[in-house]
PDB file of C-alpha atoms in Angstrom:
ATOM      1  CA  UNK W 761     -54.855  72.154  45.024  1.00 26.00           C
ATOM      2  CA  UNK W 762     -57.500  71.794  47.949  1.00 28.00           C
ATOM      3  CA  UNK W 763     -58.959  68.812  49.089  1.00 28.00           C
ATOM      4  CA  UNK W 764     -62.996  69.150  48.280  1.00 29.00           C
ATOM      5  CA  UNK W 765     -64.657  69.077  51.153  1.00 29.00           C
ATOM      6  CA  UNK W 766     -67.172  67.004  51.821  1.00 30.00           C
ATOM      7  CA  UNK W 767     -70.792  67.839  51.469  1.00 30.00           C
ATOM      8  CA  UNK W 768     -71.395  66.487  55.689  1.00 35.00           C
ATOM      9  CA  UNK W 769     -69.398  64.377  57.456  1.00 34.00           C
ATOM     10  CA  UNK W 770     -69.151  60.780  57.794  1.00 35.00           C
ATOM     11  CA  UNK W 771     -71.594  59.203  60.211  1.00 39.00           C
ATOM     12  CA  UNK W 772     -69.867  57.546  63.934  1.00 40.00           C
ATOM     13  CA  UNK W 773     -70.123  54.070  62.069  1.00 44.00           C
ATOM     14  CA  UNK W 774     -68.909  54.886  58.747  1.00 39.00           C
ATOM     15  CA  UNK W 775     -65.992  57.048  60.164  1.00 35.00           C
ATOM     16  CA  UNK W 776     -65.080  53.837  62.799  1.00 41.00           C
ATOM     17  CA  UNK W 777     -65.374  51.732  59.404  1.00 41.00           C
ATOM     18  CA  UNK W 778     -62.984  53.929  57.713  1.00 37.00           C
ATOM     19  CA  UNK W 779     -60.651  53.768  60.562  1.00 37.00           C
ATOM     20  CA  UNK W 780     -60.821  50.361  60.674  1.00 41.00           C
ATOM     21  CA  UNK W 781     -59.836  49.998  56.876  1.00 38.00           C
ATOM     22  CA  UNK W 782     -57.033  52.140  57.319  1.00 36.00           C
ATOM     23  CA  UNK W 783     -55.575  50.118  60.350  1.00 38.00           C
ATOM     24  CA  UNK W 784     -56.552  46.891  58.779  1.00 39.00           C
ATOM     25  CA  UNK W 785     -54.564  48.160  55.502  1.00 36.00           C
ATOM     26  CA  UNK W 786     -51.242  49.353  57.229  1.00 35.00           C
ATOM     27  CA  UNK W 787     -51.111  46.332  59.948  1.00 39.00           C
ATOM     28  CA  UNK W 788     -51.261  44.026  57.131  1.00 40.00           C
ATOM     29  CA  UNK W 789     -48.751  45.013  54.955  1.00 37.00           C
ATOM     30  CA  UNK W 790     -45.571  42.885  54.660  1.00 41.00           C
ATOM     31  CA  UNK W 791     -42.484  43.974  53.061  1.00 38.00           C
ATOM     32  CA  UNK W 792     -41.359  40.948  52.079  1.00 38.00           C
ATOM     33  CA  UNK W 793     -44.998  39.736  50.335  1.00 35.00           C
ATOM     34  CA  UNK W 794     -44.895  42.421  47.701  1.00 32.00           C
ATOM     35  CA  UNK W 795     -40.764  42.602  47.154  1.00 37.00           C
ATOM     36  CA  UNK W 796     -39.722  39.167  46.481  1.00 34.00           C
ATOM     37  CA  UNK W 797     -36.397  39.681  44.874  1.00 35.00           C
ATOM     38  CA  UNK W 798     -35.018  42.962  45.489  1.00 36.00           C
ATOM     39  CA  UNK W 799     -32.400  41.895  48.488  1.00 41.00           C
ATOM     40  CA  UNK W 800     -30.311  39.871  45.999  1.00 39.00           C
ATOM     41  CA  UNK W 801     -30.710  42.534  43.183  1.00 35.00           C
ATOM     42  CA  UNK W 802     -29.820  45.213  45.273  1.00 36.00           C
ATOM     43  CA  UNK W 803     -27.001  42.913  46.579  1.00 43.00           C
ATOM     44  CA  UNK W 804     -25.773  42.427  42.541  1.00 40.00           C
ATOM     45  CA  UNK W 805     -26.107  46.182  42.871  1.00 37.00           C
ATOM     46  CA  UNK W 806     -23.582  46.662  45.399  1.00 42.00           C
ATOM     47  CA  UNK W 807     -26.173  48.332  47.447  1.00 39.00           C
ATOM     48  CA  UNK W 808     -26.675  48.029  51.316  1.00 39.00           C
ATOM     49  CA  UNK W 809     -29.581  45.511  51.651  1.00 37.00           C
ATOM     50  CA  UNK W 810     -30.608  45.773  55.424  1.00 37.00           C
ATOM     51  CA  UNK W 811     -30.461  49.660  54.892  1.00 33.00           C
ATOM     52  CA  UNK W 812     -33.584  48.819  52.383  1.00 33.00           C
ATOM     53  CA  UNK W 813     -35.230  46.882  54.335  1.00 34.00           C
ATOM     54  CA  UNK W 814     -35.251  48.801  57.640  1.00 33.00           C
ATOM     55  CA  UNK W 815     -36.107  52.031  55.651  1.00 32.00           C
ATOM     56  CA  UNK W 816     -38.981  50.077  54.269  1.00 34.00           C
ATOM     57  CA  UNK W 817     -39.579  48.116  57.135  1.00 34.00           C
ATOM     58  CA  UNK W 818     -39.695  51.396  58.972  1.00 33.00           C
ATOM     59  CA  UNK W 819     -41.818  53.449  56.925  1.00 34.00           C
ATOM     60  CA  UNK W 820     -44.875  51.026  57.423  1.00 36.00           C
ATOM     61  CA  UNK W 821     -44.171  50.360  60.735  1.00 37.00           C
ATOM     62  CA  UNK W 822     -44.512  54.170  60.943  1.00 34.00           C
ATOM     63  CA  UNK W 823     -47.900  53.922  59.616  1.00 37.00           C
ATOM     64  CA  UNK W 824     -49.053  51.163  62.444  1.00 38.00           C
ATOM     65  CA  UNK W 825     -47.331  53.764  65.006  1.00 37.00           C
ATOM     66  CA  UNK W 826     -49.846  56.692  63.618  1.00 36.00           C
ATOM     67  CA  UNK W 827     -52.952  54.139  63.742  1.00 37.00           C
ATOM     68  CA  UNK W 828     -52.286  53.512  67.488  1.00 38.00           C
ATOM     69  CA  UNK W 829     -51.745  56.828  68.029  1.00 35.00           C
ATOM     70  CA  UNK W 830     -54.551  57.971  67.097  1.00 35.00           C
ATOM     71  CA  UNK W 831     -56.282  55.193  69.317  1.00 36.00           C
ATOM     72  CA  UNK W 832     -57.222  52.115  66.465  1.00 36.00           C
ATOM     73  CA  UNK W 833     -55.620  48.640  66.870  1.00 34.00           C
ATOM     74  CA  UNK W 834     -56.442  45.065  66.979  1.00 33.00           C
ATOM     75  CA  UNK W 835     -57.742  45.585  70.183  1.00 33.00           C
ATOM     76  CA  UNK W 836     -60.130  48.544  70.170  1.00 30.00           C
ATOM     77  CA  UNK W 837     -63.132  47.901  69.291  1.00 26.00           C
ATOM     78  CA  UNK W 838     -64.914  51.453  69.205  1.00 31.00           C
ATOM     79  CA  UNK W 839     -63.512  54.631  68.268  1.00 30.00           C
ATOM     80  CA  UNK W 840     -64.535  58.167  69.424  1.00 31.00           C
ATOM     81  CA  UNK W 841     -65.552  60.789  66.786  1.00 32.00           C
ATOM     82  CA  UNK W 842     -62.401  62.763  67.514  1.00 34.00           C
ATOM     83  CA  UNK W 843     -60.220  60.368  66.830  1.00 32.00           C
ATOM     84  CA  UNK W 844     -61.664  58.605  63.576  1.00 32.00           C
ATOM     85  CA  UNK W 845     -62.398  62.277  62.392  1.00 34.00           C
ATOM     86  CA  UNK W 846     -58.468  63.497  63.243  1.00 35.00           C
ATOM     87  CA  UNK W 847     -57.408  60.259  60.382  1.00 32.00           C
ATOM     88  CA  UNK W 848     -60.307  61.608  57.729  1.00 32.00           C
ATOM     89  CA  UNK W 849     -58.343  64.863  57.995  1.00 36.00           C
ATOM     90  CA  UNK W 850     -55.144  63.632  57.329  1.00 34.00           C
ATOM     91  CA  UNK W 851     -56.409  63.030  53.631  1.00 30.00           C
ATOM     92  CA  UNK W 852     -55.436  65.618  52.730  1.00 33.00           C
ATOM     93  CA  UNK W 853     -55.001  69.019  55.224  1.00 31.00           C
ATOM     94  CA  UNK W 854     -51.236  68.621  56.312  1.00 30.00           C
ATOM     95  CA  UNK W 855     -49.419  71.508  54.350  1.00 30.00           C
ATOM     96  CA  UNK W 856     -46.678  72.001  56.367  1.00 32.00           C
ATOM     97  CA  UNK W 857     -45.472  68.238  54.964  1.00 29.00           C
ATOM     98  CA  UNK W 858     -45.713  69.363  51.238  1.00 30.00           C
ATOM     99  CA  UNK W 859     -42.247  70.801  50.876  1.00 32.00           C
ATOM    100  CA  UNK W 860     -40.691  66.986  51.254  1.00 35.00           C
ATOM    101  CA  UNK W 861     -43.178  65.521  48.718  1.00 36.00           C
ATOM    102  CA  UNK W 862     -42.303  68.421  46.352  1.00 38.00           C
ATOM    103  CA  UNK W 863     -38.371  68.199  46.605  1.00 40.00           C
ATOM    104  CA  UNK W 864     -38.428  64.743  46.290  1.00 38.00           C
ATOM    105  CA  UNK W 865     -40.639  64.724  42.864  1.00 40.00           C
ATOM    106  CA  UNK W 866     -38.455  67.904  42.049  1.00 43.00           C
ATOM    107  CA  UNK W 867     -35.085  66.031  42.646  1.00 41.00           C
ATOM    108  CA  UNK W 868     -37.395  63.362  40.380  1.00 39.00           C
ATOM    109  CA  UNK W 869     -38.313  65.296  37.297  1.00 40.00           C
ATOM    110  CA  UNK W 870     -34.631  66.823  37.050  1.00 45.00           C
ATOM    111  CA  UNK W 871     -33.132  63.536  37.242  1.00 41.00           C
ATOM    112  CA  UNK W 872     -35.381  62.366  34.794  1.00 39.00           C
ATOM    113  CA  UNK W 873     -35.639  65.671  32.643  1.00 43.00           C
ATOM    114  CA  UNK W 874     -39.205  65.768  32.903  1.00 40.00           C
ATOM    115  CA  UNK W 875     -41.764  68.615  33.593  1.00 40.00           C
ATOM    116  CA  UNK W 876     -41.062  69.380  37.242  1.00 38.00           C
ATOM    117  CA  UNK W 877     -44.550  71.268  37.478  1.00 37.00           C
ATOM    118  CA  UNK W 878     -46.428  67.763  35.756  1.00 37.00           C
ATOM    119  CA  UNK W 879     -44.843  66.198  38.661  1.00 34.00           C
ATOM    120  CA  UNK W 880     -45.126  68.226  42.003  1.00 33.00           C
ATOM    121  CA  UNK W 881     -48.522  67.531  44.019  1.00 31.00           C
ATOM    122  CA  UNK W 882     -50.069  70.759  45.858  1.00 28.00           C
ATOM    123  CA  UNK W 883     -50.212  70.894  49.555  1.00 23.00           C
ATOM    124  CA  UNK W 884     -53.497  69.708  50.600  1.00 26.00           C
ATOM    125  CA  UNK W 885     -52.722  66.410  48.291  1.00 33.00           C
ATOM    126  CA  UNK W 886     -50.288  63.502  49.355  1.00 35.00           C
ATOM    127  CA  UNK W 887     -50.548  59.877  49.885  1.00 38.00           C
ATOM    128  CA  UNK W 888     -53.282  60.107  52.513  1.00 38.00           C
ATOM    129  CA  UNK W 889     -56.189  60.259  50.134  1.00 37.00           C
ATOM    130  CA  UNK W 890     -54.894  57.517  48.427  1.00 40.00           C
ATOM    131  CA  UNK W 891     -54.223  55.286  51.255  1.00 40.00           C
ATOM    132  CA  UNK W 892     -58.157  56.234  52.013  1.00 38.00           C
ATOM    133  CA  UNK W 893     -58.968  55.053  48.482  1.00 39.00           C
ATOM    134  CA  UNK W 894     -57.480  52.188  48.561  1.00 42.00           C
ATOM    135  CA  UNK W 895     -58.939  50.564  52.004  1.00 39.00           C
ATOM    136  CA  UNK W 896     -61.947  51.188  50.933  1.00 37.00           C
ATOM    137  CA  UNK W 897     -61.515  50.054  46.956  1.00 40.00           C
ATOM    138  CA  UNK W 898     -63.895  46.968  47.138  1.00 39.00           C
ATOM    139  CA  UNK W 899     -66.297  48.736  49.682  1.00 40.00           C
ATOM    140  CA  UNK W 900     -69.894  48.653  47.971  1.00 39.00           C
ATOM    141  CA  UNK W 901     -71.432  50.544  50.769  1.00 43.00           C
ATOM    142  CA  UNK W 902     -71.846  54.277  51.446  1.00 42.00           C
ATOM    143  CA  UNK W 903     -68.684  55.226  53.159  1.00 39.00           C
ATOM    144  CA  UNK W 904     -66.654  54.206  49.763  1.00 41.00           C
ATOM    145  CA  UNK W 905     -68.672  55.894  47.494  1.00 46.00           C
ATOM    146  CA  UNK W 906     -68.365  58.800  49.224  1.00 44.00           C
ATOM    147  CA  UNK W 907     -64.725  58.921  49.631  1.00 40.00           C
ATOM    148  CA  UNK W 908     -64.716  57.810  45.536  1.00 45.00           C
ATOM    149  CA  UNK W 909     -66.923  61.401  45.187  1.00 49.00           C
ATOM    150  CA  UNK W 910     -65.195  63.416  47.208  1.00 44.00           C
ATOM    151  CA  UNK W 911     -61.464  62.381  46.613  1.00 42.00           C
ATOM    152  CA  UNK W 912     -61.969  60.275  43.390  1.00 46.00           C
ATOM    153  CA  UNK W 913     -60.357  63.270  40.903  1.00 47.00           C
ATOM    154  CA  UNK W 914     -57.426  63.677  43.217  1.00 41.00           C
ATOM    155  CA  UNK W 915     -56.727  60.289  42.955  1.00 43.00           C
ATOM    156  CA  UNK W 916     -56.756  60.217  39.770  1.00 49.00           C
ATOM    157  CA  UNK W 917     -54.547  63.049  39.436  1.00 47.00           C
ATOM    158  CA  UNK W 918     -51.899  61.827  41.881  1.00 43.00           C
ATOM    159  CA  UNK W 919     -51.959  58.469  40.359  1.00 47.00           C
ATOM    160  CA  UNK W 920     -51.642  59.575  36.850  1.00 52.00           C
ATOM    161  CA  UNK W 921     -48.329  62.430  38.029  1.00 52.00           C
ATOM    162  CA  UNK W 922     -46.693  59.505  39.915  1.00 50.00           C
ATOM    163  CA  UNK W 923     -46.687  56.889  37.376  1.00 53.00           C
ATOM    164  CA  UNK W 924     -45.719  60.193  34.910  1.00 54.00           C
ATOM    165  CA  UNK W 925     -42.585  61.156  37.160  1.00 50.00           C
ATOM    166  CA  UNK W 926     -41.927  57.173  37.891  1.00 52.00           C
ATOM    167  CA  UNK W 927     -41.752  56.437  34.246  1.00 56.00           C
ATOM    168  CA  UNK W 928     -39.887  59.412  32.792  1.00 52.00           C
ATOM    169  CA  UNK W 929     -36.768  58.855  35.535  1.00 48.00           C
ATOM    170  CA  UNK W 930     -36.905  54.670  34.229  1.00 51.00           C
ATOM    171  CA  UNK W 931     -37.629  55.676  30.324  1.00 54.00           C
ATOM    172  CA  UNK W 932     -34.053  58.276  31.508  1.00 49.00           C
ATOM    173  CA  UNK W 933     -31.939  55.635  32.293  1.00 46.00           C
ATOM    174  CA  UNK W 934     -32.931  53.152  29.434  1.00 52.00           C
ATOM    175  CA  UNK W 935     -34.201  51.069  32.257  1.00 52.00           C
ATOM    176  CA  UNK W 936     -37.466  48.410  31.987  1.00 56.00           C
ATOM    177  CA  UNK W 937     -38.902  47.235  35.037  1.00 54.00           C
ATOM    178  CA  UNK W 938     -38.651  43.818  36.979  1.00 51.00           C
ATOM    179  CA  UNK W 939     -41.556  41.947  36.314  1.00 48.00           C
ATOM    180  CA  UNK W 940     -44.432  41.547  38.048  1.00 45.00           C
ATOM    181  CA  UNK W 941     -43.561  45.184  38.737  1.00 48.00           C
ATOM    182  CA  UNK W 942     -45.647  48.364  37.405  1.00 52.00           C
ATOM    183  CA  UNK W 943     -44.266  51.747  36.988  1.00 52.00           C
ATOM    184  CA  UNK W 944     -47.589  52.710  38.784  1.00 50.00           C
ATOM    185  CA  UNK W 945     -46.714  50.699  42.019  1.00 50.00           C
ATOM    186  CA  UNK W 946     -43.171  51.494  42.260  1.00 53.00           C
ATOM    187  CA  UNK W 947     -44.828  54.899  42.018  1.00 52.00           C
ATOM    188  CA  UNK W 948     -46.944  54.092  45.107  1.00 50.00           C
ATOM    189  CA  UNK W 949     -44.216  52.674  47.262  1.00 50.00           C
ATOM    190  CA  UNK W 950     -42.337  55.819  46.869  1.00 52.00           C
ATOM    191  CA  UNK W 951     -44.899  57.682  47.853  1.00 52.00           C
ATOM    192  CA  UNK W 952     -46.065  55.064  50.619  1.00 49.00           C
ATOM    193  CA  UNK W 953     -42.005  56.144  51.550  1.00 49.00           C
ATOM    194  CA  UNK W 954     -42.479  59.485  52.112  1.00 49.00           C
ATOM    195  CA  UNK W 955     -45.721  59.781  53.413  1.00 48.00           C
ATOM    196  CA  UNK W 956     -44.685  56.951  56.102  1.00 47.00           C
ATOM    197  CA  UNK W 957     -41.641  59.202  56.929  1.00 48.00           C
ATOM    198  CA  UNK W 958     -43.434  62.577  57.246  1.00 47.00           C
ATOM    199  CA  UNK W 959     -45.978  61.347  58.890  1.00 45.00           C
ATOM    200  CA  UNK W 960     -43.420  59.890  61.594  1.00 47.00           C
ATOM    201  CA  UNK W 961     -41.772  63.193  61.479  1.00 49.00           C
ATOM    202  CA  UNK W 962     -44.970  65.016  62.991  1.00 48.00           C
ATOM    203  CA  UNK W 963     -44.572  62.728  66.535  1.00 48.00           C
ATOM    204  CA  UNK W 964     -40.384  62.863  66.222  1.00 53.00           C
ATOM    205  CA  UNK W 965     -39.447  65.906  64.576  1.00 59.00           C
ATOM    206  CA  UNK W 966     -35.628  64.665  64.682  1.00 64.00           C
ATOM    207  CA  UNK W 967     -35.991  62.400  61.940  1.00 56.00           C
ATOM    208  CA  UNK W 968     -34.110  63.237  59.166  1.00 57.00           C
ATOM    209  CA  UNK W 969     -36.626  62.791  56.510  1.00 50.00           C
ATOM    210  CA  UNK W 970     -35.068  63.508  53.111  1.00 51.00           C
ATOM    211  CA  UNK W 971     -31.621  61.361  53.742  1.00 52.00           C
ATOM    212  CA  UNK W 972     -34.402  58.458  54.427  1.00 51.00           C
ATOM    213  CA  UNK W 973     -36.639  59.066  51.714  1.00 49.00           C
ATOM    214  CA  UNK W 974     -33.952  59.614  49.189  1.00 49.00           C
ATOM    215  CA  UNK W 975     -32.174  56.246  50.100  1.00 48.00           C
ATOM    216  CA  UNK W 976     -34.782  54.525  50.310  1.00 48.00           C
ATOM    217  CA  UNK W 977     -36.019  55.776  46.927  1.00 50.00           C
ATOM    218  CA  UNK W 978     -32.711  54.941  45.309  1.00 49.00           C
ATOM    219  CA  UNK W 979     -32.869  51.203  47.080  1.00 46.00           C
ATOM    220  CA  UNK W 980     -36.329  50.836  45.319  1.00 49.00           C
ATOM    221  CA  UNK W 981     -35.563  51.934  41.705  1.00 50.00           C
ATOM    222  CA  UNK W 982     -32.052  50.003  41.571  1.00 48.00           C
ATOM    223  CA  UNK W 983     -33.827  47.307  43.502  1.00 46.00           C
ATOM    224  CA  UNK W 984     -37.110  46.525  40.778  1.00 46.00           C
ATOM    225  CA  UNK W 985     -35.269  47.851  37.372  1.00 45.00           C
ATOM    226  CA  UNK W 986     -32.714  46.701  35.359  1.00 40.00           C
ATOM    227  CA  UNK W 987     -31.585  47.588  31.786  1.00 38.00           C
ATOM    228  CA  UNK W 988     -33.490  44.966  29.405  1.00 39.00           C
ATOM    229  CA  UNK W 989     -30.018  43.898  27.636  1.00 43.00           C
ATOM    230  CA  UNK W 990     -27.825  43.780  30.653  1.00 40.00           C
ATOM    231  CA  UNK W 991     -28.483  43.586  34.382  1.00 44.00           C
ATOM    232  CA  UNK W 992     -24.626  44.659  34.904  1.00 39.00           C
ATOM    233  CA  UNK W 993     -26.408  47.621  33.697  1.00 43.00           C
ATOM    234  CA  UNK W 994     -27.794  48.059  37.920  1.00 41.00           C
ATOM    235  CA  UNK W 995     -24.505  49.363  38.630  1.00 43.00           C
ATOM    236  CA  UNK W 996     -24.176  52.306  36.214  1.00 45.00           C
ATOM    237  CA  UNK W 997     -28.376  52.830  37.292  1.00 42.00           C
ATOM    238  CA  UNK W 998     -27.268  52.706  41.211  1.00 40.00           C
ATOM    239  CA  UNK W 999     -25.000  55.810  40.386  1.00 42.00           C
ATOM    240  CA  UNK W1000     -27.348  57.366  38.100  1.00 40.00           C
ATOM    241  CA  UNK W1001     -29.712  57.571  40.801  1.00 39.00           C
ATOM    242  CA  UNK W1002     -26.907  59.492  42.860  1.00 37.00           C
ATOM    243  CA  UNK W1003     -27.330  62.825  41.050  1.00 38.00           C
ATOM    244  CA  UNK W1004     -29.253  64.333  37.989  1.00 39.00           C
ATOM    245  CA  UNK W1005     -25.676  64.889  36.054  1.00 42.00           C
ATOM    246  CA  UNK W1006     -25.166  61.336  36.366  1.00 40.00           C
ATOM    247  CA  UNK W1007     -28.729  59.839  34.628  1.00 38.00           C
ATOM    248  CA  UNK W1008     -28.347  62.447  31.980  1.00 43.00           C
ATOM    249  CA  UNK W1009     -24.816  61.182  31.098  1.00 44.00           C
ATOM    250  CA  UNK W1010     -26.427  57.584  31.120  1.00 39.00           C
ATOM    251  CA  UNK W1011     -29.262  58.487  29.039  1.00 40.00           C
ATOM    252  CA  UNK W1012     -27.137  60.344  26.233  1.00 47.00           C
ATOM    253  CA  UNK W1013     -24.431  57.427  25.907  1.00 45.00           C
ATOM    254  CA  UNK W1014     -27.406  54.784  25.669  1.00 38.00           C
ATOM    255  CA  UNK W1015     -29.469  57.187  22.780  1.00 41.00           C
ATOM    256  CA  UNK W1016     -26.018  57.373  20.881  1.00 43.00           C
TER     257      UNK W1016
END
């Protein structure tokens, strides 16, 4: 699936706007804010805690490294055309990054016995457009309707094939999810995951991508689910999450 492209392209202050957003978005995100909880149920899971945290940590710290890169921080007040236009591409026209996103929502939808094709986002798609979405969800002026136009349908569809994948590997393991949880935003931290660790790969192409994003995936569905009955029930889910065999052997002794 291809990005639409936009009918012109955004004006010097609406593209600094939009860079601003996006810097304003990733600089102010705080781990520890939006997962109150998970270090003692991941402890309780037998899990390695800090190994979370810095793959968390590190993912949106990655983000803040790409916003500086590309020339936008708390101290820069103007922004060339170049740059703010280089972060409007990256919603959506990195292909050489979709083979990660797709074996990861692969690995996913076999764990989870789902649809693999319901699951896997084309190349030109990814997290960017939604991270572009989102920075500019309250903004009533011009520059976030016309991301809404132009990306609004691709949102949609990411949105609705995360929280599709997300929920069929939970509804899998007879797992429910720790409230104030969603299904739909442990869908978006995954993907916040991975984009945060391909993205990083592009300036240090030694990063080994798929050990991070699969352990830090595994941290954050152990971490914010637990069986409703029993949460002794995080220890057969932390080794379900280890291999496909092993959530299909969980879901067939829970649906006897």
């Amino acid at each position: 699936m291809a990005v639409p492209p936009t009918s012109a392209s955004p004006a010097p202050d609406a593209r600094h706007r939009l860079l601003a957003a996006g810097a304003e978005l990733f600089s102010s995100f705080r781990p520890e804010d939006v997962l109150p909880g998970v270090r003692s149920v991941c402890r309780a899971a037998g899990l390695p805690t800090g190994s979370f945290y810095n793959c968390f940590g590190n993912a949106t710290a990655y983000h803040r490294d790409l916003i500086r890169w590309l020339g936008a921080n708390d101290e820069t007040a103007a922004v060339s055309d170049d740059t703010s236009a280089t972060l409007v591409d990256l919603a959506g026209q990195v292909p050489e990054l979709a083979p990660t996103g797709a074996q990861l929502m692969s690995a996913m939808a076999t764990a989870a016995g789902a649809d693999a094709e319901r699951m896997i986002v084309d190349a030109g798609a990814s997290a960017r457009a939604q991270y572009l979405l989102s920075a500019l969800a309250e903004d009533e002026g011009s520059v976030g309707a016309d991301i809404r136009e132009h990306y609004g349908a691709l949102y949609e569809h990411l949105a609705a094939n995360q929280l599709a994948g997300t929920q069929a590997l939970l509804d899998a393991v007879g797992a429910r999810i720790r409230p104030p949880f969603t299904a739909e935003g442990i869908g978006l931290l995954i993907s916040a995951l991975t984009d945060g660790f391909v993205l990083r790969a592009k300036i240090d192409p030694s990063l080994d991508v798929v050990t991070l994003v699969e352990d830090a995936t595994r941290a954050l569905i152990v971490g914010l689910v637990c069986h409703p009955d029993d949460d002794r029930d995080l220890d057969d889910l932390a080794a379900a999450t280890l291999d496909a065999a092993a959530v299909r052997g969980l879901a067939e002794r829970r649906s006897a």
